Backbone as numpy.savetxt, mean C-alpha at the origin, in Angstrom:
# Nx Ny Nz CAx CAy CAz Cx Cy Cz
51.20 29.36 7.90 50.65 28.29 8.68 49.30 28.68 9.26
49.17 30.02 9.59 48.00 30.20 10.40 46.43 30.23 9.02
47.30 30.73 7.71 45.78 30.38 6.54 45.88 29.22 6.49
46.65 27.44 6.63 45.99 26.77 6.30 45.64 25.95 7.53
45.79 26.43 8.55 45.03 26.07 10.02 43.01 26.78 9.80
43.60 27.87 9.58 42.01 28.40 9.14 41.61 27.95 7.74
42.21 27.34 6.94 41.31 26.46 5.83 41.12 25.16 6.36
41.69 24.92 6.94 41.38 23.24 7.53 40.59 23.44 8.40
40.39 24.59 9.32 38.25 24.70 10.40 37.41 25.04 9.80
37.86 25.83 8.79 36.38 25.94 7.67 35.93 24.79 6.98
36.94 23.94 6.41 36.90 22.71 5.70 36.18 21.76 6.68
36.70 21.63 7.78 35.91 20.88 8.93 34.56 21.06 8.99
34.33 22.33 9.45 33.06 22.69 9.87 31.96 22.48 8.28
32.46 22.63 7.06 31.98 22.63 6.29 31.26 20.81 6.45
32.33 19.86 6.46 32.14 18.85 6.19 31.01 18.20 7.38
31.15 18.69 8.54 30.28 18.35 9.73 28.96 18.67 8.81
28.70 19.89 8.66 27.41 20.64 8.64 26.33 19.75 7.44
27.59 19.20 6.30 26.96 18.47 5.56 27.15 16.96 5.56
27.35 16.35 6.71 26.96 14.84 7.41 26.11 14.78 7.44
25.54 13.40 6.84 23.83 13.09 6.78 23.72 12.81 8.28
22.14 13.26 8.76 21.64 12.84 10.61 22.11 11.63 10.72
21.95 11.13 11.99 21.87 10.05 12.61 21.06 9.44 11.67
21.41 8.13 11.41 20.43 6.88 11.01 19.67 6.47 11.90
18.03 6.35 11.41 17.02 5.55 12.36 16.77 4.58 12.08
16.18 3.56 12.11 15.90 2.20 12.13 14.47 2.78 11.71
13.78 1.80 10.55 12.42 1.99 10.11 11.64 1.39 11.12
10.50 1.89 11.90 9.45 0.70 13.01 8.74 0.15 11.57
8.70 -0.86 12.75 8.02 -1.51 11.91 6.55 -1.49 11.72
5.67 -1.12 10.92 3.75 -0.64 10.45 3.05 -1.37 11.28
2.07 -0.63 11.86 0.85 -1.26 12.38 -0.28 -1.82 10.95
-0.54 -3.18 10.78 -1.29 -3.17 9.49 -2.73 -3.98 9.80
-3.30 -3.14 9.42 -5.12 -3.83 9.26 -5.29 -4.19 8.20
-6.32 -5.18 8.33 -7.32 -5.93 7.06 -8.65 -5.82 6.99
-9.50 -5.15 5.67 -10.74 -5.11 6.05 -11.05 -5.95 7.04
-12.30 -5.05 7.70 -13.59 -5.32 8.37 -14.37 -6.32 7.50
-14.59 -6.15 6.60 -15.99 -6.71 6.02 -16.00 -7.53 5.12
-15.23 -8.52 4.97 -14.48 -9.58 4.20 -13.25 -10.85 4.61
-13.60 -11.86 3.86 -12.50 -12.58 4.22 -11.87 -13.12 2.92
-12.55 -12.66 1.47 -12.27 -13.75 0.69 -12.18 -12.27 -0.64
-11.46 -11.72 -1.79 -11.45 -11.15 -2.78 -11.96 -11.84 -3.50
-12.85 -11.39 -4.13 -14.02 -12.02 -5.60 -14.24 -11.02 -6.33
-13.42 -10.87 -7.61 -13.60 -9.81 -8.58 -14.36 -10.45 -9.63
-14.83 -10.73 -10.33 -15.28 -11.06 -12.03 -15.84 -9.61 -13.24
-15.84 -9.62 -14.26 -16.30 -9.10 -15.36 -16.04 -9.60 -16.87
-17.45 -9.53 -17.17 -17.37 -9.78 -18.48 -18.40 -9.07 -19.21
-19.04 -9.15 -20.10 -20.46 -8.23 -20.80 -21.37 -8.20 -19.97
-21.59 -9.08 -19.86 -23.18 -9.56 -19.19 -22.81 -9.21 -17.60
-21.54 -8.87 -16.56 -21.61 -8.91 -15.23 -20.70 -8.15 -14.87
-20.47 -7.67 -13.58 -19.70 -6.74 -13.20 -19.66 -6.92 -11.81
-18.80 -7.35 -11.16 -18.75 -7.51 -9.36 -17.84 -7.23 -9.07
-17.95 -5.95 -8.67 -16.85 -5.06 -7.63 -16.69 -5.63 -6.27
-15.86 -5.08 -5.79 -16.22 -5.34 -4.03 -15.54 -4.17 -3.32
-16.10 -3.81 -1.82 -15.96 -2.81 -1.41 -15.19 -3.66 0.07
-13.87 -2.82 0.22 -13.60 -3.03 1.53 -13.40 -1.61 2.05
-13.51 -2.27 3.67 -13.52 -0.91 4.85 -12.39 -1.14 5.64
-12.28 -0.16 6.18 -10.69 -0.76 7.22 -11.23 0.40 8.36
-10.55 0.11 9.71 -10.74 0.58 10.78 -9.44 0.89 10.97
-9.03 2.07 11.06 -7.75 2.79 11.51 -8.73 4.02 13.29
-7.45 3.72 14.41 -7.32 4.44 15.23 -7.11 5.73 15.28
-7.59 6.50 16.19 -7.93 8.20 15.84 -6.23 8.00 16.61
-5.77 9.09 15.91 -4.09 9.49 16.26 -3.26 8.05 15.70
-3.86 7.46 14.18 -2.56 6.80 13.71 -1.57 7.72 13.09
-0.33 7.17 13.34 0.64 8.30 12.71 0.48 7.57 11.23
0.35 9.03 10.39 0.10 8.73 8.45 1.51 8.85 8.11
1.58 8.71 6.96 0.24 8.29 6.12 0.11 6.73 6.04
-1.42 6.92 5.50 -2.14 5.18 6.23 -1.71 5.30 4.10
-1.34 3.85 3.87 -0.88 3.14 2.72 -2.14 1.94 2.50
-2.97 2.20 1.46 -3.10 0.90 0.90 -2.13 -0.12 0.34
-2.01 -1.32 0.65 -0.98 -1.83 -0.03 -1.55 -3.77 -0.30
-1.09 -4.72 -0.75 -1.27 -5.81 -1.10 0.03 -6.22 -1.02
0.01 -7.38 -0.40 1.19 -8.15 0.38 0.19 -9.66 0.44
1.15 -10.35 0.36 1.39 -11.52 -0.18 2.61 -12.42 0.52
2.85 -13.52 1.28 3.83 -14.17 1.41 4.19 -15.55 0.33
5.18 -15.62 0.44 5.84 -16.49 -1.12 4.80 -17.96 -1.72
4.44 -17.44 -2.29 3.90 -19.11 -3.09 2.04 -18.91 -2.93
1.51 -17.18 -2.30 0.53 -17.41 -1.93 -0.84 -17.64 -2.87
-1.68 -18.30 -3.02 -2.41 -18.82 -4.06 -3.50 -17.55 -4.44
-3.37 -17.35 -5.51 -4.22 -16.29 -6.32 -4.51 -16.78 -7.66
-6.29 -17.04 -7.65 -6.48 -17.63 -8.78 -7.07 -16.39 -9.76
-6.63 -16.19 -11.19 -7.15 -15.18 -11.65 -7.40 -15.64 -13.34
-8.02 -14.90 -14.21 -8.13 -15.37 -15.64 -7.97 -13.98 -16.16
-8.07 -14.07 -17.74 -8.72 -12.95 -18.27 -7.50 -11.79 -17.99
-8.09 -10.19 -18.14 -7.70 -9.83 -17.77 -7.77 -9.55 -16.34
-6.61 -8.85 -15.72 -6.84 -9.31 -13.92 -6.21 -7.73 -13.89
-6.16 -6.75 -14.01 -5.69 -5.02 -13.32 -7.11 -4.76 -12.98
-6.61 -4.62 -11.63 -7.85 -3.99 -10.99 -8.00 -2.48 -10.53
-8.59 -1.64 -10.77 -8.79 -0.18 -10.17 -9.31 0.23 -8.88
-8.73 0.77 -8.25 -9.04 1.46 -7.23 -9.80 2.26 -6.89
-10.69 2.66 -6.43 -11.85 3.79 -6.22 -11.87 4.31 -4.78
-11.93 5.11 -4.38 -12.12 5.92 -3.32 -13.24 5.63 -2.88
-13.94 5.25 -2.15 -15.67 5.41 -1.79 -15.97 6.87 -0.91
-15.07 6.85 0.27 -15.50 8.51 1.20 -14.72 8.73 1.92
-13.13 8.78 1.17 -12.53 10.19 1.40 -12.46 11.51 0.87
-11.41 11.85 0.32 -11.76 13.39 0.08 -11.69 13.21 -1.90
-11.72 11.64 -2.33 -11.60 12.08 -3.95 -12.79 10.75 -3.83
-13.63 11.25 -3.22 -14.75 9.77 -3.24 -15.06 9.71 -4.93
-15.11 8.56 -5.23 -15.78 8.03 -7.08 -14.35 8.23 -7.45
-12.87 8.25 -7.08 -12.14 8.53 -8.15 -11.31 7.78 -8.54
-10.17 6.68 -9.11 -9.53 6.19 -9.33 -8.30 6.57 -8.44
-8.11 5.59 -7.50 -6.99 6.37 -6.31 -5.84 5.23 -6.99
-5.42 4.15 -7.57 -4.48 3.06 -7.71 -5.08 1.80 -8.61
-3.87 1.41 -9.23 -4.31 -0.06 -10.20 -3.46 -1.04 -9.61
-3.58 -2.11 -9.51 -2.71 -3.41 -8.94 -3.09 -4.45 -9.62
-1.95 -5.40 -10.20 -2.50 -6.84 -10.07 -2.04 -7.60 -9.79
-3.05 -8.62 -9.05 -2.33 -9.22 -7.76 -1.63 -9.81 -7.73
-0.39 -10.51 -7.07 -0.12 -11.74 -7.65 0.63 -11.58 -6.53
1.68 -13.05 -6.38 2.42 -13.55 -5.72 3.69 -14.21 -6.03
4.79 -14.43 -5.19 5.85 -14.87 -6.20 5.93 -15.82 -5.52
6.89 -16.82 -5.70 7.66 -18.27 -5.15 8.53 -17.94 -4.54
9.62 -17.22 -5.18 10.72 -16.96 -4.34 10.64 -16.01 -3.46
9.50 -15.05 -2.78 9.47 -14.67 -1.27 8.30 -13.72 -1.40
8.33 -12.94 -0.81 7.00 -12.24 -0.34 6.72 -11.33 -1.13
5.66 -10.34 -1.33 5.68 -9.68 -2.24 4.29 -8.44 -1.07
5.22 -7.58 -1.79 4.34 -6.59 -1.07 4.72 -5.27 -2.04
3.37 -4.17 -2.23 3.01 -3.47 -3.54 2.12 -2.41 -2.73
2.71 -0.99 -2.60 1.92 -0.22 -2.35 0.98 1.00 -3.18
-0.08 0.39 -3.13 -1.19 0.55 -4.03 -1.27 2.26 -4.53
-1.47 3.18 -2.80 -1.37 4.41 -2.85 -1.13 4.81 -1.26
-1.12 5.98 -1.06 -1.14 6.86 0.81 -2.12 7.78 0.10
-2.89 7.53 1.76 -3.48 8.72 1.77 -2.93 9.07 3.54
-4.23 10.28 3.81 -3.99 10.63 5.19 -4.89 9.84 5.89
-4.60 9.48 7.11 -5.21 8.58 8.07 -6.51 9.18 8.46
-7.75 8.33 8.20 -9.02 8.57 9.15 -9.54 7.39 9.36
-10.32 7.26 10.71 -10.84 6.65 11.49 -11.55 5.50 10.20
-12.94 5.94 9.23 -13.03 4.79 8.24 -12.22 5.36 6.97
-12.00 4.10 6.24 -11.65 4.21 4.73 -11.85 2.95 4.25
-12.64 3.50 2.65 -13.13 2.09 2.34 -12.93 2.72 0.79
-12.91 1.31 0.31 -12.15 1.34 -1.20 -13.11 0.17 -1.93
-12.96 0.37 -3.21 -13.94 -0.30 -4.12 -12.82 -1.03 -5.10
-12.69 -2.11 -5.10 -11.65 -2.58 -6.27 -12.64 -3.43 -7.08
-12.15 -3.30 -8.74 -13.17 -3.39 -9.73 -12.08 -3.83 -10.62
-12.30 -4.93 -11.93 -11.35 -5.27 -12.88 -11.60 -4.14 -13.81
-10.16 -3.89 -14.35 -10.65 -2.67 -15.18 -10.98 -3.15 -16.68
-10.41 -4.23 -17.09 -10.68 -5.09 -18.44 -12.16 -4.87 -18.84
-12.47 -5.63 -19.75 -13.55 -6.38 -20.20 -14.00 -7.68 -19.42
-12.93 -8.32 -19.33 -13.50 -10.08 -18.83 -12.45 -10.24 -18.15
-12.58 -10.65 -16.71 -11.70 -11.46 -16.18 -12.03 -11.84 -15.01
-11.18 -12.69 -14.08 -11.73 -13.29 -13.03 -10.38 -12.99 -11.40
-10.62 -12.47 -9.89 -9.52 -12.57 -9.54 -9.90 -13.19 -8.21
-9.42 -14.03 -7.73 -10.27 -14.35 -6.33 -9.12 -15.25 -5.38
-8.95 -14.66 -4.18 -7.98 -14.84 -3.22 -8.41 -14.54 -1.96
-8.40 -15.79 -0.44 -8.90 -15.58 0.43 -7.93 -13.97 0.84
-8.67 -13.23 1.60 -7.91 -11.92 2.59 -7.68 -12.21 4.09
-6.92 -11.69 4.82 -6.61 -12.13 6.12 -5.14 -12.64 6.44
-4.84 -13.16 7.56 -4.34 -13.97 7.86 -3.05 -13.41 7.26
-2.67 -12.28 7.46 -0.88 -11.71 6.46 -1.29 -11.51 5.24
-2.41 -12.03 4.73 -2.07 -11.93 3.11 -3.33 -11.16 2.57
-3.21 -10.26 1.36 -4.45 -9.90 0.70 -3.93 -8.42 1.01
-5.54 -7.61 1.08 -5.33 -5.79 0.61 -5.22 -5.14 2.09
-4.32 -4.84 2.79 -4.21 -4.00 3.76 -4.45 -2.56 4.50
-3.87 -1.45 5.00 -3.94 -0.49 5.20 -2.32 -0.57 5.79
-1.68 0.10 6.06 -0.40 -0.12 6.78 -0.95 1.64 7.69
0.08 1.46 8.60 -0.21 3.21 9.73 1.16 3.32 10.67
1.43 3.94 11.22 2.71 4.51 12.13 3.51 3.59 11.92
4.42 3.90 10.66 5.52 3.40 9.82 6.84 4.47 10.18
């Protein structure tokens, strides 16, 4: 009796030690929208090429990582042609000129849609260049207001 009293506190203690923690509740993201825009206007074809550059303002001591992401609530209007994958570019963080994420945009009917592009680490500016990566296409959707290219932070 006394070995399977001492296999049953080892067995115990075993099973405690490997109980997952306490469950937390996710907070919910602080999320910004460029500074310097209200409206996404991509086009390309031979003859043209119009990128656009957004900036975002993140607070010194956001808890990271800060997420680009594109969110969308259900039914939200995105007019696009052609091909529509757009690339991501870094402008001046630490991989400035580089392909940081591809997305294309869109929206659904039946509920919200939200797509995280990439993380990086949080600084005060970050600004991103989105460009169609195709040959020809067209993508253009007001930003703001809940909807369009974000930053998300202390998630």
């Amino acid at each position: 009796m006394h070995v399977s009293t001492l296999v049953l506190a080892a067995l115990t203690s075993a099973l405690a030690a490997a109980a997952p923690a306490a469950q937390h509740t996710k907070r919910a993201c602080t999320v910004t929208f460029p500074t310097n825009t209200a409206t996404i206007h991509l086009a390309k074809n031979p003859a043209v090429n119009i990128p656009q550059d957004l900036a975002f303002t993140v607070p010194n001591g956001a808890g990271g990582p800060c997420s680009l992401v594109a969110t969308f609530p259900a039914g939200y209007p995105i007019a696009s042609s052609g091909q529509t994958q757009v690339n991501v570019f870094d402008v001046d963080g630490p991989a400035a000129g580089a392909i940081v994420g591809t997305v294309t945009f869109a929206s659904s009917a039946a509920g919200p849609t939200f797509v995280t592009i990439n993380s990086f680490a949080c600084r005060p500016s970050m600004r991103y260049r989105l460009e169609l990566a195709g040959t020809q296409g067209a993508v253009d959707f007001a930003e703001g207001a809940g909807a369009g290219v974000a930053v998300t932070y202390n998630c």
